[in-house]
Structure formats: structure tokens, C-alpha cells
Amino acid sequence: MADDAMVCADQVWKSFGKLWVDGELMGYRQRGNVLHETKTRDVARQRAKIGMVFQRFNLFPHRTALENVMEGPVHVKGVPRAEGERDAVALLGQVGLGDKLDSYPAQLSGGQQQRVAIARALALRPKVMLFDEPTSALDPELVGEVLDVMQQLARDGMTMIVVTHEIGFAREVADGVALTDGGVVVESSPPNEVLVKPRQEHTKLFLSKVLA
Amino acid sequence: MSSIASPASVAPGNLKRPRPIKAVPVRHWGRWISAAILLFAAFALGWSLAHNPHVHFATIGAYLFKPLTLRGVVVTLEMTAIAMVIGIVGGTIVAVMRLSDNPVLRVVAWIYVWLFRGVPLLVQIIFWGFLGALYPTIFVGIPFVGVVFGRGNTSALIGSFTAAILALGLNEVAYAAELVRSGIISVDEGQHEAAYSMGMSRGLTMRRVVLPQAMRVIIPPMGNETITMLKMTSLVSVISGNDLLTTVQKVYEQNFQVIPLLIVASLWYLALTTVLTVGQHYLEKRFGRGFGHANSARAERKASKREARNG
């Protein structure tokens, strides 16, 4: 799926790595051996296929939780309002926020906001989801509720690329793990190898710091 | 007598908030004294005006609600409203152009703001008023190739009202553009990223995500601009724009009651700006949605007051 293994999520477009989703190259068109940047409109269409969850949530503060989740389907994809609302209610229920539909982001805790953000990304029925350190901005006691939602997504078969420092979570949930430094993959393999029996000194050093 | 809560009452699972402390507030004697002095000064000023033979209360009363004056008020309101609509719509377009990726749009917007902000409004008003002296005829068509769809005499096409509105509106576009731009910049970069990640186009991102949030920053100074505009319309008296000031000027040129008629105009300007100030307050409330600091602070104040009453 991803060419040069994984690239840091927020560098996807301007990186040395290429990314295919559903067999479609993202961000470029290949004509012979020459790569052309895709037009803004096509980039937008491609982005809708990829769900993105940010470190700092980036919910729309002037819209309620429900409106945040409805925004993409209704205003980007043109789904009818009633249908968009029904789906949004279901998605917010799925992330455990069925009772917070009409709350504004400012009235929600960090963990709740991040779960709304996950529901918002899911609402566009993405083929793959990117998580950019989804729990780094959270209080320790709120990390669990977000990881639980992500774990459920993984069980349901969602393809996810997650940038995280949650080593325990990565070991438990991931199919593959890569340690990157400065945009370069240091070591990549199944989680039990990288995280339990690392080969590179760099990885060992990192793990000794994080797990200490 | 109040008593200190015994440790038994804070057993686990039975946590109680401590009661708010009752204390005598600090007395502010200085405020009372200064208020008394100012009230006395205000009374003295009021008395000097009330007993001033030059004020002519009868004249003020006679002209305050005369149809002539009211027509001037209506023209002033029309000019303010139309010029502000031009200013806000045009200003939003120019602001988005200035922040565009497209260098052509950026330069055009920059030059526009530079030109219309750089020439004094009074000069612009006179320019538009005397446009006929610069271009005696106006035609719609393609220059140099002789294609003309319509042609007309400038002074017939652009009367003093149109000239006034063009001058005020186009000038306001430049100022509004800067206000809208500062509002757009104030919105967190993460909001753009989130919108783009959902596949939103630039236009949709502006309309649905960025501008609604920028409104919160734009509205207070824009209300200020509207109030300024209401008063700026008085400048069009130099091209006799039939606004409120022009109207009262025409009257006092006849009857020499300068002060009473200027007071009539001032009372109307004050009344209108007061109405606009109230309107601005409600607009700010409307666009403060989701930023509940004012609301939650008020709720907290009320809650603590209620607690103090009940406790």
C-alpha cells in the first residue's frame, strides 16, 4: 500500500514516499516516467478517501459535535441532510458520545473531542485513516477512551496508519511497526520484533527512553 | 454561627464542596466622591445650556421631526447601508484575493487597497462628484476597437447620490478588506488543514469553516466601521448629497440658526449610532457561538450569586 514504508502523516504530500489508496496514486499522476502534480480539485477528491485525525483535534468550534460529523458527507459529498444526520448520530454513538450530540467542542473534554474527530473522519467512509499522534495532547486518564475506539476500528478491519508514542497500544493492535527518525524509517517489521527484540541501536535507545 | 466541617463529613464518596466564604467587600469611597463631583459638573453644564439664549430650544423642536430633516435622515441611512454592503461584500472578495495562492489576484488586491486607502476620502468624494470633468462621456464596450454597447453623459449617469455611494463604498472596500483579512488570519491553521483533509475545496473551506469563525473577530471593528460610515456620510455635503448635514446646512444658510440646526443633526447622529451600537451587541452574541467564555462566565457568576443567597 505505502511505498517507502511509512512517512510521517503530515508530510504525506511533500515526501519522498508515494502513497496508493485503492490502487490510485495520491497527489500525483504518472505519465510514462514523469510525475505530474494533480489539480487542486482532484487532490480534494483524493483527500476525501483518506480520513485524518489530528494531534490537536481541529474540530470546527462553531459547530456542534453532530454538525462537525455531518459537515463532510452533507457539504462535500452532497448526501441529503436527513441521511447525513442519521449516519452522524450512529457514528457518534459508535464512539460513545450518543449523549453529546449538541455539545460544542469547547464543552467537551479532550478525549471526547478526539472521539468526535474520529467520527468526523469516519463519516466520509475513508479507505484508510491517518492518525497524527492522536493521544499526545490528552490528559493521561483520557488516553484510554481514544485508544479503545481505535482498537475497535482496527478489529472492524479499518486500515490505519498511526503515528504514536503509545508503545503498548502499538504492540497490541498494529500489524506492522516502523520506527522513524527525521522522516526516515529506522526499523520496520512485525510489532513483536521491533518493540520486543529490536535490532537497531537507535530503536533500543528509543524504547529504553519511552518505556522507562 | 458557622462551624468548621468535621473530617467525618468529608468521608470518601460523600465529598462536599466547601461553602463560599462570607466577607465584607472592600469599600470604594473614592468612587462615590468622584461620581458626586462629576454629577455636579454635568448639572452645571446642563444648566448653562438650558439657560443659554443662543440654543433656541423652540427652533430645535421645530426642526427635529420636520419632514425635511427626516428626508435627510433617510438619505444618510440609505447611503450608510448601501456603502457598507458594497464595503463588506467587496472587502471580503479583496481580502480573499490578498490571501490567494494566485499572484495576479494578490497584486491586484494590494494595489486596490493601496490606492483607495491612500487617497483621503474627502478627495475621493470630490473626484466622483466631478467625474464628468475627467470623463465627460462613459461608454460600455471594448476600448480601441470601436465596439460600443452603450454610451451616456457622465453627469446624467452619475448624480450626486451615486457619486457619494461610489466614493464611500469603494473607500470602505479597502478598509473592510483589511479587517476581513485580519479575521481570516486569526483562524487557526489547523482549521484549514481539517477542512482540506475532508476534501473541501478552498472556496467551501472559506465559506463553511474559516469565515464563520473569522466573523467573531471581524464584527466588533466592522460595527465600528458602520458607525464611522454613518458619520462619514456627512462629508458628501461638499457635493450636496442631500444627506442629513446637507439638509440642515441648506436650512441654516437661509435662517442663520446655525447652532440649533447643528444640534438637530447631532441629536439624530447620536440616536442612530446608539441604535447601531445595540445592533452590534446582538450580532456579536450571534457569532460568539461555540466560544462560550462570556456565556459560561455569566453562568458561573449567576450560580455563585444564587449560592450566596441560599447559603
Short mmCIF file of C-alpha atoms in Angstrom, two decimals:
data_model
loop_
_atom_site.label_atom_id
_atom_site.label_comp_id
_atom_site.label_asym_id
_atom_site.label_seq_id
_atom_site.Cartn_x
_atom_site.Cartn_y
_atom_site.Cartn_z
CA MET A 1 0.00 0.00 0.00
CA ALA A 2 2.53 2.54 1.03
CA ASP A 3 5.70 2.59 -0.98
CA ASP A 4 8.74 3.53 1.07
CA ALA A 5 7.12 2.09 4.15
CA MET A 6 5.53 4.86 6.15
CA VAL A 7 6.02 8.57 6.05
CA CYS A 8 5.10 10.92 8.83
CA ALA A 9 1.38 11.56 8.32
CA ASP A 10 1.59 15.33 7.94
CA GLN A 11 4.32 15.05 5.33
CA VAL A 12 2.45 12.71 3.05
CA TRP A 13 2.16 15.13 0.15
CA LYS A 14 5.62 16.59 0.18
CA SER A 15 7.63 13.49 0.99
CA PHE A 16 9.88 11.09 -0.85
CA GLY A 17 7.34 8.35 -0.26
CA LYS A 18 4.42 7.63 -2.54
CA LEU A 19 1.04 6.54 -1.32
CA TRP A 20 -1.52 4.45 -3.16
CA VAL A 21 -5.08 4.12 -1.92
CA ASP A 22 -7.21 1.53 -3.70
CA GLY A 23 -4.56 1.31 -6.41
CA GLU A 24 -4.72 5.05 -7.04
CA LEU A 25 -1.57 7.11 -6.60
CA MET A 26 -2.28 10.04 -4.27
CA GLY A 27 -1.23 13.57 -5.16
CA TYR A 28 0.45 12.78 -8.49
CA ARG A 29 -0.38 11.43 -11.92
CA GLN A 30 2.13 9.24 -13.65
CA ARG A 31 2.56 9.70 -17.41
CA GLY A 32 5.30 7.39 -18.60
CA ASN A 33 8.16 8.06 -16.28
CA VAL A 34 7.15 11.63 -15.44
CA LEU A 35 5.13 12.56 -12.36
CA HIS A 36 2.65 15.45 -12.62
CA GLU A 37 1.12 17.11 -9.58
CA THR A 38 -2.65 16.59 -9.57
CA LYS A 39 -5.02 19.55 -9.84
CA THR A 40 -6.47 21.05 -6.67
CA ARG A 41 -9.91 19.61 -7.36
CA ASP A 42 -8.58 16.07 -7.82
CA VAL A 43 -6.42 16.38 -4.72
CA ALA A 44 -9.55 17.34 -2.76
CA ARG A 45 -11.40 14.29 -4.12
CA GLN A 46 -8.48 12.05 -3.15
CA ARG A 47 -8.26 13.54 0.32
CA ALA A 48 -11.88 12.60 0.99
CA LYS A 49 -10.81 8.95 0.62
CA ILE A 50 -8.32 9.33 3.47
CA GLY A 51 -9.56 10.02 6.97
CA MET A 52 -7.29 12.24 9.03
CA VAL A 53 -7.20 12.59 12.80
CA PHE A 54 -5.03 15.37 14.19
CA GLN A 55 -2.97 15.75 17.31
CA ARG A 56 -4.91 18.85 18.34
CA PHE A 57 -8.35 17.55 17.18
CA ASN A 58 -9.07 20.57 14.93
CA LEU A 59 -12.81 20.27 15.39
CA PHE A 60 -14.83 23.18 13.99
CA PRO A 61 -15.50 25.18 17.18
CA HIS A 62 -18.55 26.99 15.77
CA ARG A 63 -20.40 23.75 15.08
CA THR A 64 -21.80 21.15 17.49
CA ALA A 65 -20.46 17.59 17.62
CA LEU A 66 -23.28 16.45 15.34
CA GLU A 67 -22.68 19.26 12.83
CA ASN A 68 -18.95 18.52 12.81
CA VAL A 69 -19.62 14.92 11.82
CA MET A 70 -22.29 15.87 9.25
CA GLU A 71 -20.15 18.53 7.60
CA GLY A 72 -18.19 16.25 5.27
CA PRO A 73 -20.98 13.99 4.00
CA VAL A 74 -23.52 16.80 3.57
CA HIS A 75 -21.33 19.61 2.24
CA VAL A 76 -18.53 17.75 0.45
CA LYS A 77 -20.28 14.62 -0.80
CA GLY A 78 -23.77 16.11 -1.12
CA VAL A 79 -25.52 13.46 0.99
CA PRO A 80 -29.09 14.57 1.89
CA ARG A 81 -29.29 16.27 5.29
CA ALA A 82 -31.60 13.75 6.93
CA GLU A 83 -29.42 10.83 5.84
CA GLY A 84 -26.24 12.64 6.91
CA GLU A 85 -27.73 13.32 10.31
CA ARG A 86 -28.85 9.72 10.79
CA ASP A 87 -25.35 8.46 9.95
CA ALA A 88 -23.71 11.09 12.18
CA VAL A 89 -25.88 10.10 15.15
CA ALA A 90 -24.94 6.46 14.59
CA LEU A 91 -21.21 7.27 14.32
CA LEU A 92 -21.22 9.39 17.48
CA GLY A 93 -22.99 6.51 19.23
CA GLN A 94 -20.27 4.19 17.97
CA VAL A 95 -17.55 6.31 19.60
CA GLY A 96 -19.59 6.51 22.82
CA LEU A 97 -20.85 10.08 22.50
CA GLY A 98 -24.53 9.50 21.84
CA ASP A 99 -25.36 11.91 24.68
CA LYS A 100 -23.13 14.75 23.44
CA LEU A 101 -24.69 15.37 20.01
CA ASP A 102 -25.46 19.04 20.59
CA SER A 103 -22.39 19.99 22.59
CA TYR A 104 -19.91 22.45 21.16
CA PRO A 105 -16.27 21.31 21.13
CA ALA A 106 -15.43 23.80 23.90
CA GLN A 107 -17.87 21.96 26.18
CA LEU A 108 -16.17 18.59 25.64
CA SER A 109 -13.08 17.07 27.23
CA GLY A 110 -10.00 16.40 25.10
CA GLY A 111 -10.79 12.69 24.85
CA GLN A 112 -14.38 13.41 23.83
CA GLN A 113 -13.21 15.93 21.22
CA GLN A 114 -10.79 13.43 19.74
CA ARG A 115 -13.56 10.83 19.55
CA VAL A 116 -15.77 13.35 17.72
CA ALA A 117 -12.82 13.94 15.37
CA ILE A 118 -12.58 10.19 14.69
CA ALA A 119 -16.32 10.06 13.99
CA ARG A 120 -15.95 13.05 11.66
CA ALA A 121 -13.21 11.30 9.71
CA LEU A 122 -15.23 8.06 9.58
CA ALA A 123 -18.27 9.89 8.25
CA LEU A 124 -16.63 10.19 4.83
CA ARG A 125 -16.27 6.37 4.66
CA PRO A 126 -12.50 6.57 4.14
CA LYS A 127 -10.47 3.70 2.65
CA VAL A 128 -7.64 4.37 5.07
CA MET A 129 -7.23 6.52 8.15
CA LEU A 130 -4.21 8.52 9.26
CA PHE A 131 -3.72 9.36 12.93
CA ASP A 132 -1.14 12.01 13.75
CA GLU A 133 -0.25 11.40 17.41
CA PRO A 134 -3.93 11.20 18.34
CA THR A 135 -3.35 10.92 22.09
CA SER A 136 -0.37 13.25 22.61
CA ALA A 137 -2.49 16.26 23.55
CA LEU A 138 -4.63 14.33 26.03
CA ASP A 139 -4.59 14.02 29.79
CA PRO A 140 -3.27 10.56 30.74
CA GLU A 141 -6.66 9.50 32.13
CA LEU A 142 -8.35 10.29 28.78
CA VAL A 143 -5.92 8.39 26.53
CA GLY A 144 -7.65 5.06 27.13
CA GLU A 145 -11.04 6.09 25.76
CA VAL A 146 -9.50 7.18 22.45
CA LEU A 147 -7.32 4.07 22.13
CA ASP A 148 -10.38 1.89 22.82
CA VAL A 149 -12.21 3.48 19.89
CA MET A 150 -9.19 2.99 17.62
CA GLN A 151 -8.79 -0.62 18.74
CA GLN A 152 -12.43 -1.27 17.87
CA LEU A 153 -11.86 0.29 14.45
CA ALA A 154 -8.87 -2.00 13.88
CA ARG A 155 -10.96 -5.02 14.83
CA ASP A 156 -13.63 -3.92 12.35
CA GLY A 157 -10.97 -4.07 9.63
CA MET A 158 -10.16 -0.38 9.07
CA THR A 159 -6.73 0.24 7.57
CA MET A 160 -4.98 2.73 9.80
CA ILE A 161 -1.61 4.42 9.76
CA VAL A 162 -0.91 5.70 13.24
CA VAL A 163 1.94 7.90 14.42
CA THR A 164 2.13 7.29 18.14
CA HIS A 165 4.31 7.05 21.21
CA GLU A 166 1.89 4.59 22.83
CA ILE A 167 4.18 1.57 22.59
CA GLY A 168 1.85 -0.80 24.42
CA PHE A 169 -1.02 0.10 22.11
CA ALA A 170 1.16 -0.33 19.02
CA ARG A 171 2.33 -3.75 20.14
CA GLU A 172 -1.18 -4.92 20.84
CA VAL A 173 -3.02 -3.53 17.81
CA ALA A 174 -0.56 -2.98 14.96
CA ASP A 175 0.12 -5.42 12.13
CA GLY A 176 3.38 -3.66 11.34
CA VAL A 177 5.52 -1.18 13.20
CA ALA A 178 8.16 1.20 11.92
CA LEU A 179 10.38 3.49 13.92
CA THR A 180 11.09 6.69 12.04
CA ASP A 181 13.51 9.48 12.72
CA GLY A 182 13.66 12.67 10.67
CA GLY A 183 11.32 11.18 8.06
CA VAL A 184 13.48 8.07 7.54
CA VAL A 185 12.46 4.57 8.58
CA VAL A 186 14.98 3.24 11.11
CA GLU A 187 13.49 -0.21 11.57
CA SER A 188 10.29 -1.82 10.38
CA SER A 189 8.83 -5.28 10.93
CA PRO A 190 6.02 -7.02 12.88
CA PRO A 191 5.45 -5.33 16.26
CA ASN A 192 6.86 -8.11 18.40
CA GLU A 193 10.20 -7.86 16.63
CA VAL A 194 10.64 -4.10 16.62
CA LEU A 195 9.25 -3.48 20.05
CA VAL A 196 10.41 -6.59 21.90
CA LYS A 197 13.63 -7.63 20.17
CA PRO A 198 14.86 -4.54 18.32
CA ARG A 199 17.89 -4.98 16.08
CA GLN A 200 18.96 -1.34 15.66
CA GLU A 201 20.78 0.51 18.43
CA HIS A 202 18.62 3.55 17.67
CA THR A 203 15.44 1.56 18.34
CA LYS A 204 16.83 0.16 21.57
CA LEU A 205 17.75 3.65 22.74
CA PHE A 206 14.29 4.98 21.86
CA LEU A 207 12.48 2.13 23.61
CA SER A 208 14.63 2.44 26.72
CA LYS A 209 13.62 6.10 26.96
CA VAL A 210 9.93 5.63 26.22
CA LEU A 211 9.40 2.56 28.37
CA ALA A 212 11.47 3.83 31.30
CA MET B 1 -22.51 30.66 63.77
CA SER B 2 -20.68 28.83 61.08
CA SER B 3 -18.65 25.83 62.02
CA ILE B 4 -15.63 24.15 60.53
CA ALA B 5 -16.60 20.99 58.69
CA SER B 6 -15.61 17.97 60.71
CA PRO B 7 -13.45 15.33 58.97
CA ALA B 8 -16.33 12.89 59.22
CA SER B 9 -18.41 14.92 56.76
CA VAL B 10 -15.80 14.51 54.01
CA ALA B 11 -15.75 10.73 54.08
CA PRO B 12 -14.96 9.19 50.68
CA GLY B 13 -17.95 9.09 48.37
CA ASN B 14 -19.53 11.91 50.34
CA LEU B 15 -17.34 14.79 49.07
CA LYS B 16 -18.93 18.18 49.60
CA ARG B 17 -17.83 21.49 48.19
CA PRO B 18 -16.94 23.96 50.95
CA ARG B 19 -19.40 26.85 51.31
CA PRO B 20 -18.41 30.17 49.74
CA ILE B 21 -16.71 32.50 52.24
CA LYS B 22 -18.80 35.40 53.56
CA ALA B 23 -16.76 38.60 53.89
CA VAL B 24 -17.40 42.34 53.90
CA PRO B 25 -16.41 43.67 50.45
CA VAL B 26 -13.80 46.43 50.13
CA ARG B 27 -15.46 49.89 50.24
CA HIS B 28 -14.61 52.25 47.39
CA TRP B 29 -15.07 55.73 48.90
CA GLY B 30 -13.10 57.40 46.07
CA ARG B 31 -15.66 56.26 43.51
CA TRP B 32 -18.54 57.87 45.42
CA ILE B 33 -16.68 61.16 45.78
CA SER B 34 -15.61 61.36 42.12
CA ALA B 35 -19.13 60.43 40.97
CA ALA B 36 -20.55 63.28 43.09
CA ILE B 37 -18.10 65.80 41.62
CA LEU B 38 -18.86 64.68 38.05
CA LEU B 39 -22.62 64.82 38.65
CA PHE B 40 -22.24 68.38 39.88
CA ALA B 41 -20.14 69.34 36.78
CA ALA B 42 -22.72 67.73 34.47
CA PHE B 43 -25.51 69.61 36.21
CA ALA B 44 -23.62 72.92 35.83
CA LEU B 45 -23.04 72.28 32.10
CA GLY B 46 -26.68 71.31 31.61
CA TRP B 47 -27.85 74.41 33.47
CA SER B 48 -25.61 76.67 31.33
CA LEU B 49 -27.05 75.15 28.16
CA ALA B 50 -30.65 75.24 29.37
CA HIS B 51 -30.39 78.93 30.22
CA ASN B 52 -28.38 79.84 27.09
CA PRO B 53 -30.38 82.16 24.80
CA HIS B 54 -28.33 81.06 21.74
CA VAL B 55 -29.55 77.46 21.90
CA HIS B 56 -33.12 78.25 20.78
CA PHE B 57 -34.94 75.17 22.03
CA ALA B 58 -38.00 76.23 20.06
CA THR B 59 -36.03 76.05 16.78
CA ILE B 60 -34.57 72.65 17.69
CA GLY B 61 -38.05 71.35 18.49
CA ALA B 62 -39.45 72.77 15.27
CA TYR B 63 -36.84 71.18 13.02
CA LEU B 64 -36.15 67.88 14.85
CA PHE B 65 -39.03 65.96 13.25
CA LYS B 66 -39.72 68.15 10.21
CA PRO B 67 -40.24 66.11 7.00
CA LEU B 68 -37.25 67.98 5.55
CA THR B 69 -34.97 66.73 8.36
CA LEU B 70 -36.43 63.22 8.22
CA ARG B 71 -35.73 63.04 4.47
CA GLY B 72 -32.10 63.92 5.24
CA VAL B 73 -32.01 61.17 7.90
CA VAL B 74 -33.38 58.63 5.41
CA VAL B 75 -30.78 59.60 2.77
CA THR B 76 -28.00 59.30 5.36
CA LEU B 77 -29.25 55.85 6.37
CA GLU B 78 -29.53 54.74 2.74
CA MET B 79 -26.01 55.90 1.97
CA THR B 80 -24.63 54.18 5.08
CA ALA B 81 -26.40 50.91 4.33
CA ILE B 82 -25.52 50.76 0.62
CA ALA B 83 -21.91 51.83 1.16
CA MET B 84 -21.44 49.24 3.93
CA VAL B 85 -22.94 46.46 1.80
CA ILE B 86 -20.56 47.39 -1.02
CA GLY B 87 -17.73 47.62 1.52
CA ILE B 88 -18.35 44.26 3.20
CA VAL B 89 -19.00 42.26 0.02
CA GLY B 90 -16.14 43.90 -1.87
CA GLY B 91 -13.87 43.82 1.17
CA THR B 92 -14.39 40.09 1.63
CA ILE B 93 -13.55 39.47 -2.03
CA VAL B 94 -10.44 41.67 -1.87
CA ALA B 95 -9.33 40.03 1.40
CA VAL B 96 -9.65 36.52 -0.06
CA MET B 97 -7.77 37.75 -3.16
CA ARG B 98 -4.95 39.11 -1.00
CA LEU B 99 -4.60 35.73 0.71
CA SER B 100 -4.83 33.76 -2.54
CA ASP B 101 -2.13 31.48 -3.97
CA ASN B 102 -2.56 33.28 -7.28
CA PRO B 103 0.00 36.12 -7.52
CA VAL B 104 -2.11 38.03 -10.07
CA LEU B 105 -5.03 38.27 -7.65
CA ARG B 106 -2.72 39.16 -4.77
CA VAL B 107 -1.14 42.08 -6.63
CA VAL B 108 -4.48 43.42 -7.90
CA ALA B 109 -5.89 43.36 -4.37
CA TRP B 110 -2.80 45.01 -2.93
CA ILE B 111 -2.92 47.84 -5.47
CA TYR B 112 -6.63 48.39 -4.82
CA VAL B 113 -6.11 48.74 -1.07
CA TRP B 114 -3.06 50.94 -1.59
CA LEU B 115 -4.95 53.32 -3.89
CA PHE B 116 -8.26 53.64 -2.05
CA ARG B 117 -6.76 53.75 1.41
CA GLY B 118 -4.07 56.17 0.36
CA VAL B 119 -6.24 58.98 -1.07
CA PRO B 120 -8.29 60.92 1.53
CA LEU B 121 -12.00 60.11 1.48
CA LEU B 122 -12.93 63.77 1.05
CA VAL B 123 -10.76 63.96 -2.09
CA GLN B 124 -12.33 60.76 -3.42
CA ILE B 125 -15.82 62.17 -2.84
CA ILE B 126 -14.99 65.33 -4.78
CA PHE B 127 -13.40 63.23 -7.56
CA TRP B 128 -16.54 61.14 -8.01
CA GLY B 129 -18.68 64.27 -7.78
CA PHE B 130 -16.71 65.87 -10.60
CA LEU B 131 -16.15 62.71 -12.65
CA GLY B 132 -17.77 64.46 -15.61
CA ALA B 133 -14.83 66.86 -15.72
CA LEU B 134 -12.44 63.90 -16.14
CA TYR B 135 -14.55 61.67 -18.41
CA PRO B 136 -17.42 63.72 -19.94
CA THR B 137 -18.96 60.60 -21.51
CA ILE B 138 -18.96 56.98 -20.45
CA PHE B 139 -19.37 54.04 -22.80
CA VAL B 140 -19.76 50.32 -22.28
CA GLY B 141 -17.77 48.31 -24.81
CA ILE B 142 -14.26 47.24 -25.78
CA PRO B 143 -11.74 50.11 -25.87
CA PHE B 144 -9.71 50.89 -29.05
CA VAL B 145 -11.61 48.53 -31.35
CA GLY B 146 -14.77 50.62 -31.62
CA VAL B 147 -17.20 48.10 -30.13
CA VAL B 148 -19.74 50.13 -28.12
CA PHE B 149 -22.84 48.69 -26.45
CA GLY B 150 -23.98 51.90 -24.80
CA ARG B 151 -22.88 55.46 -24.28
CA GLY B 152 -24.01 58.23 -21.94
CA ASN B 153 -23.31 61.60 -20.46
CA THR B 154 -21.37 61.18 -17.19
CA SER B 155 -23.11 63.83 -15.13
CA ALA B 156 -26.50 62.44 -16.19
CA LEU B 157 -25.49 58.87 -15.34
CA ILE B 158 -23.75 59.59 -12.05
CA GLY B 159 -25.74 62.01 -9.93
CA SER B 160 -24.61 63.27 -6.54
CA PHE B 161 -26.21 60.31 -4.71
CA THR B 162 -24.49 57.74 -6.94
CA ALA B 163 -21.19 59.61 -6.71
CA ALA B 164 -21.48 59.70 -2.93
CA ILE B 165 -22.20 55.98 -2.72
CA LEU B 166 -19.37 55.09 -5.12
CA ALA B 167 -16.89 57.18 -3.13
CA LEU B 168 -17.99 55.89 0.29
CA GLY B 169 -18.44 52.28 -0.85
CA LEU B 170 -15.20 51.87 -2.81
CA ASN B 171 -13.25 53.52 0.01
CA GLU B 172 -14.87 51.20 2.53
CA VAL B 173 -13.92 48.14 0.44
CA ALA B 174 -10.26 48.92 1.13
CA TYR B 175 -10.73 49.22 4.90
CA ALA B 176 -13.12 46.27 5.15
CA ALA B 177 -10.64 44.14 3.17
CA GLU B 178 -8.02 44.70 5.84
CA LEU B 179 -10.49 43.86 8.63
CA VAL B 180 -11.66 40.67 6.93
CA ARG B 181 -8.06 39.69 6.21
CA SER B 182 -7.10 40.08 9.87
CA GLY B 183 -10.13 37.98 10.78
CA ILE B 184 -9.18 35.21 8.36
CA ILE B 185 -5.58 35.17 9.60
CA SER B 186 -6.80 34.88 13.19
CA VAL B 187 -8.40 31.47 12.45
CA ASP B 188 -6.13 28.58 13.46
CA GLU B 189 -4.19 26.93 10.61
CA GLY B 190 -5.47 23.56 11.87
CA GLN B 191 -8.98 24.56 10.75
CA HIS B 192 -7.81 24.84 7.13
CA GLU B 193 -5.98 21.50 7.46
CA ALA B 194 -9.05 19.78 8.90
CA ALA B 195 -11.27 21.16 6.13
CA TYR B 196 -8.84 20.21 3.35
CA SER B 197 -8.39 16.72 4.85
CA MET B 198 -12.15 16.24 4.43
CA GLY B 199 -11.85 17.04 0.74
CA MET B 200 -13.22 20.58 0.97
CA SER B 201 -12.23 22.99 -1.78
CA ARG B 202 -10.69 26.35 -0.90
CA GLY B 203 -13.96 28.16 -1.54
CA LEU B 204 -16.02 25.79 0.61
CA THR B 205 -13.39 25.93 3.37
CA MET B 206 -13.63 29.73 3.39
CA ARG B 207 -17.43 29.74 3.38
CA ARG B 208 -18.18 26.92 5.82
CA VAL B 209 -15.19 26.90 8.15
CA VAL B 210 -12.96 29.98 8.09
CA LEU B 211 -15.26 32.97 7.52
CA PRO B 212 -17.86 31.94 10.16
CA GLN B 213 -15.05 31.82 12.72
CA ALA B 214 -13.42 34.98 11.40
CA MET B 215 -16.77 36.77 11.91
CA ARG B 216 -16.20 36.77 15.65
CA VAL B 217 -13.04 38.82 15.13
CA ILE B 218 -14.43 40.92 12.26
CA ILE B 219 -17.76 42.03 13.70
CA PRO B 220 -16.67 44.35 16.52
CA PRO B 221 -14.43 46.52 14.29
CA MET B 222 -16.98 46.25 11.45
CA GLY B 223 -19.64 47.66 13.75
CA ASN B 224 -17.21 50.44 14.46
CA GLU B 225 -16.75 50.95 10.69
CA THR B 226 -20.54 51.19 10.24
CA ILE B 227 -20.79 53.85 12.92
CA THR B 228 -17.87 55.71 11.34
CA MET B 229 -19.55 55.41 7.92
CA LEU B 230 -22.79 56.89 9.29
CA LYS B 231 -20.85 59.98 10.27
CA MET B 232 -18.61 59.98 7.16
CA THR B 233 -21.71 60.40 5.01
CA SER B 234 -21.77 63.99 6.28
CA LEU B 235 -18.67 64.58 4.11
CA VAL B 236 -20.78 64.26 0.97
CA SER B 237 -22.29 67.66 1.84
CA VAL B 238 -19.37 69.01 -0.26
CA ILE B 239 -21.07 67.63 -3.40
CA SER B 240 -24.53 68.39 -1.92
CA GLY B 241 -25.54 64.79 -1.46
CA ASN B 242 -28.92 65.62 0.23
CA ASP B 243 -27.86 63.79 3.40
CA LEU B 244 -28.72 64.95 6.91
CA LEU B 245 -25.90 67.51 7.22
CA THR B 246 -26.50 68.93 3.72
CA THR B 247 -30.18 69.34 4.61
CA VAL B 248 -29.58 71.26 7.83
CA GLN B 249 -26.86 73.33 6.14
CA LYS B 250 -29.36 74.42 3.49
CA VAL B 251 -31.75 75.46 6.28
CA TYR B 252 -29.26 77.48 8.31
CA GLU B 253 -27.94 79.18 5.19
CA GLN B 254 -31.47 80.59 4.93
CA ASN B 255 -32.34 81.37 8.54
CA PHE B 256 -28.85 81.68 10.14
CA GLN B 257 -29.86 79.39 13.05
CA VAL B 258 -26.52 77.55 12.80
CA ILE B 259 -26.21 76.21 16.35
CA PRO B 260 -29.80 74.93 16.81
CA LEU B 261 -29.71 73.15 13.44
CA LEU B 262 -26.31 71.60 14.12
CA ILE B 263 -27.77 70.35 17.41
CA VAL B 264 -30.69 68.84 15.46
CA ALA B 265 -28.19 67.00 13.21
CA SER B 266 -26.07 65.91 16.20
CA LEU B 267 -29.11 64.52 18.05
CA TRP B 268 -30.01 62.43 15.02
CA TYR B 269 -26.45 61.16 14.51
CA LEU B 270 -26.28 60.25 18.22
CA ALA B 271 -29.63 58.46 18.12
CA LEU B 272 -28.65 56.47 15.02
CA THR B 273 -25.23 55.46 16.38
CA THR B 274 -26.94 54.32 19.60
CA VAL B 275 -29.24 52.04 17.62
CA LEU B 276 -26.24 50.66 15.69
CA THR B 277 -24.35 50.01 18.93
CA VAL B 278 -27.25 47.91 20.24
CA GLY B 279 -27.42 46.01 16.93
CA GLN B 280 -23.71 45.31 17.09
CA HIS B 281 -24.13 43.82 20.57
CA TYR B 282 -26.66 41.27 19.29
CA LEU B 283 -24.54 40.41 16.24
CA GLU B 284 -21.55 39.71 18.48
CA LYS B 285 -23.68 37.38 20.58
CA ARG B 286 -24.87 35.52 17.49
CA PHE B 287 -21.38 34.92 16.13
CA GLY B 288 -19.89 34.04 19.52
CA ARG B 289 -21.45 30.56 19.22
CA GLY B 290 -19.17 27.81 20.41
CA PHE B 291 -16.89 30.29 22.12
CA GLY B 292 -18.80 30.20 25.37
CA HIS B 293 -16.41 32.20 27.54
CA ALA B 294 -18.81 35.10 28.03
CA ASN B 295 -21.75 32.74 28.48
CA SER B 296 -20.08 30.35 30.88
CA ALA B 297 -18.59 33.23 32.86
CA ARG B 298 -22.06 34.72 33.22
CA ALA B 299 -23.48 31.34 34.22
CA GLU B 300 -20.77 30.97 36.86
CA ARG B 301 -21.44 34.43 38.26
CA LYS B 302 -25.14 33.67 38.49
CA ALA B 303 -24.51 30.31 40.13
CA SER B 304 -22.24 31.79 42.79
CA LYS B 305 -24.78 34.58 43.45
CA ARG B 306 -27.53 32.02 43.90
CA GLU B 307 -25.32 30.03 46.24
CA ALA B 308 -24.59 33.14 48.26
CA ARG B 309 -28.32 33.89 48.55
CA ASN B 310 -29.26 30.35 49.52
CA GLY B 311 -26.26 29.80 51.77
#
